[in-house]
Short mmCIF file of C-alpha atoms in Angstrom, two decimals:
data_model
loop_
_atom_site.label_atom_id
_atom_site.label_comp_id
_atom_site.label_asym_id
_atom_site.label_seq_id
_atom_site.Cartn_x
_atom_site.Cartn_y
_atom_site.Cartn_z
CA MET H 1 22.48 -17.27 153.04
CA THR H 2 21.26 -15.37 155.93
CA GLU H 3 22.14 -17.69 158.37
CA ASN H 4 22.46 -16.49 161.94
CA LEU H 5 26.33 -16.98 162.52
CA THR H 6 27.26 -17.63 166.37
CA PHE H 7 30.30 -16.88 169.06
CA GLU H 8 30.09 -20.69 168.50
CA ALA H 9 30.56 -20.48 164.72
CA LEU H 10 32.73 -19.09 164.43
CA PRO H 11 35.95 -21.47 165.28
CA GLN H 12 34.18 -23.16 162.02
CA ILE H 13 33.06 -20.57 159.39
CA THR H 14 36.52 -18.50 159.87
CA GLN H 15 38.91 -22.05 159.11
CA GLU H 16 36.20 -22.44 156.00
CA LEU H 17 37.24 -18.82 155.27
CA ARG H 18 41.00 -19.82 155.95
CA SER H 19 41.10 -22.23 153.73
CA GLU H 20 39.04 -20.53 150.52
CA VAL H 21 41.10 -18.14 150.53
CA MET H 22 44.29 -20.19 150.80
CA ALA H 23 42.46 -22.02 147.62
CA LEU H 24 42.15 -18.82 145.54
CA LYS H 25 45.56 -18.01 146.58
CA GLU H 26 47.24 -20.55 144.80
CA CYS H 27 44.62 -20.05 142.03
CA VAL H 28 46.03 -16.49 141.84
CA ASN H 29 49.60 -17.96 142.48
CA SER H 30 49.45 -20.88 139.46
CA LEU H 31 47.49 -17.65 137.23
CA VAL H 32 50.33 -15.65 137.75
CA GLN H 33 53.28 -17.90 137.24
CA GLU H 34 51.22 -19.27 133.72
CA MET H 35 51.90 -15.63 132.56
CA HIS H 36 54.93 -15.58 133.43
CA ALA H 37 55.81 -18.25 131.26
CA GLN H 38 53.28 -17.24 128.60
CA ARG H 39 55.31 -13.53 128.55
CA LYS H 40 59.45 -15.38 128.73
CA SER H 41 58.32 -17.50 125.57
CA LYS H 42 56.63 -14.52 123.46
CA ASP H 43 59.59 -12.21 124.16
CA ASP H 44 61.82 -15.45 123.34
CA GLU H 45 60.23 -15.72 120.01
CA LEU H 46 61.51 -14.71 116.42
CA ILE H 47 59.59 -12.41 114.91
CA GLY H 48 60.36 -10.50 111.34
CA ILE H 49 61.22 -7.52 109.82
CA ASP H 50 58.36 -5.75 109.13
CA GLU H 51 57.20 -6.94 113.19
CA ALA H 52 60.50 -5.04 113.88
CA ALA H 53 59.99 -2.53 112.24
CA LYS H 54 56.76 -1.80 114.32
CA LEU H 55 57.82 -3.15 116.87
CA LEU H 56 61.56 -0.05 117.56
CA HIS H 57 59.04 2.85 115.21
CA LEU H 58 62.14 2.98 112.32
CA SER H 59 61.67 2.18 108.74
CA LYS H 60 62.90 -1.43 106.86
CA HIS H 61 65.94 -0.26 105.53
CA THR H 62 66.96 1.51 108.48
CA ILE H 63 66.81 -1.69 110.58
CA TYR H 64 68.22 -3.22 107.57
CA HIS H 65 71.25 -1.23 107.71
CA LYS H 66 71.80 -1.58 111.61
CA ALA H 67 71.68 -5.64 111.48
CA ASN H 68 74.90 -5.43 108.58
CA ARG H 69 76.86 -2.63 111.17
CA ASN H 70 75.86 -6.08 113.36
CA GLU H 71 74.17 -3.27 116.06
CA ILE H 72 71.46 -4.63 115.82
CA LYS H 73 71.98 -8.69 116.90
CA HIS H 74 69.94 -10.54 113.87
CA TYR H 75 69.72 -14.26 112.63
CA LYS H 76 69.95 -15.40 109.48
CA PRO H 77 68.64 -19.08 109.02
CA GLU H 78 71.35 -21.39 106.66
CA GLY H 79 68.77 -21.01 103.52
CA CYS H 80 66.41 -18.17 104.32
CA LYS H 81 66.89 -14.53 102.38
CA HIS H 82 64.50 -13.04 105.16
CA LEU H 83 66.66 -11.53 108.45
CA MET H 84 65.29 -12.61 111.86
CA PHE H 85 65.52 -10.76 115.40
CA LEU H 86 64.39 -12.27 118.94
CA ARG H 87 61.75 -9.96 120.68
CA SER H 88 64.30 -9.95 124.05
CA ASP H 89 67.47 -9.20 121.78
CA LEU H 90 65.23 -5.47 120.80
CA MET H 91 63.66 -4.58 123.86
CA GLU H 92 67.40 -4.56 124.99
CA TRP H 93 68.37 -2.64 122.08
CA ILE H 94 65.78 0.06 123.28
CA LYS H 95 66.59 0.02 126.69
CA THR H 96 70.45 0.62 125.48
CA SER H 97 70.35 2.84 122.76
CA GLY H 98 71.28 5.83 123.18
CA ARG H 99 73.06 5.77 126.48
CA GLU H 100 76.33 6.64 124.81
CA SER H 101 77.71 10.05 126.12
CA VAL H 102 78.50 11.81 123.12
CA ASP H 103 82.39 13.22 123.58
CA SER H 104 81.30 16.17 121.18
CA SER H 105 85.54 17.37 121.13
CA ALA H 106 85.64 14.84 119.74
CA ILE H 107 83.43 14.80 117.14
CA LEU H 108 84.50 18.34 116.40
CA SER H 109 88.41 17.35 115.98
CA GLU H 110 86.97 14.62 114.33
CA ILE H 111 85.85 16.32 111.60
CA GLN H 112 88.25 19.66 112.00
CA SER H 113 91.19 16.69 111.20
CA GLY H 114 90.31 16.50 107.64
CA PHE H 115 90.75 20.30 107.01
CA ARG H 116 93.54 21.76 104.92
CA ARG H 117 93.40 24.43 107.18
CA LYS H 118 91.82 25.66 111.21
CA PRO H 119 88.36 26.96 109.72
CA LYS H 120 87.13 30.38 110.55
CA SER H 121 85.21 30.11 114.13
CA VAL H 122 81.76 31.11 113.64
CA LEU H 123 80.90 32.46 117.18
CA GLY H 124 82.96 35.80 116.50
CA GLY H 125 86.86 34.50 117.58
CA LYS H 126 90.06 33.53 115.74
#
């Protein structure tokens, strides 16, 4: 492999290197496209309650509860008694959950509406 390079051979060697680099570039691009296709198909696969619980770091009971209240998108195929989830739906739920702003004054007024009389302030005010 230790051949002497001459100035006259330089254009030919450059052309060979360029064609090899282009071939490598095409190979890498095809591998990247294949990886994206595999990842997309994995995101669109249906998973069961056990895998959903692992993915969300929640108990199965909590997931059933959230699915029952339609907080988590789920599927129940006809004739099947188990809930199914799309991995992509669960990932979207993870991204969007917890972003709702909580208005503490609205929560306090909702709590106080259940009282017959105004509760005493804990902070010492009237």
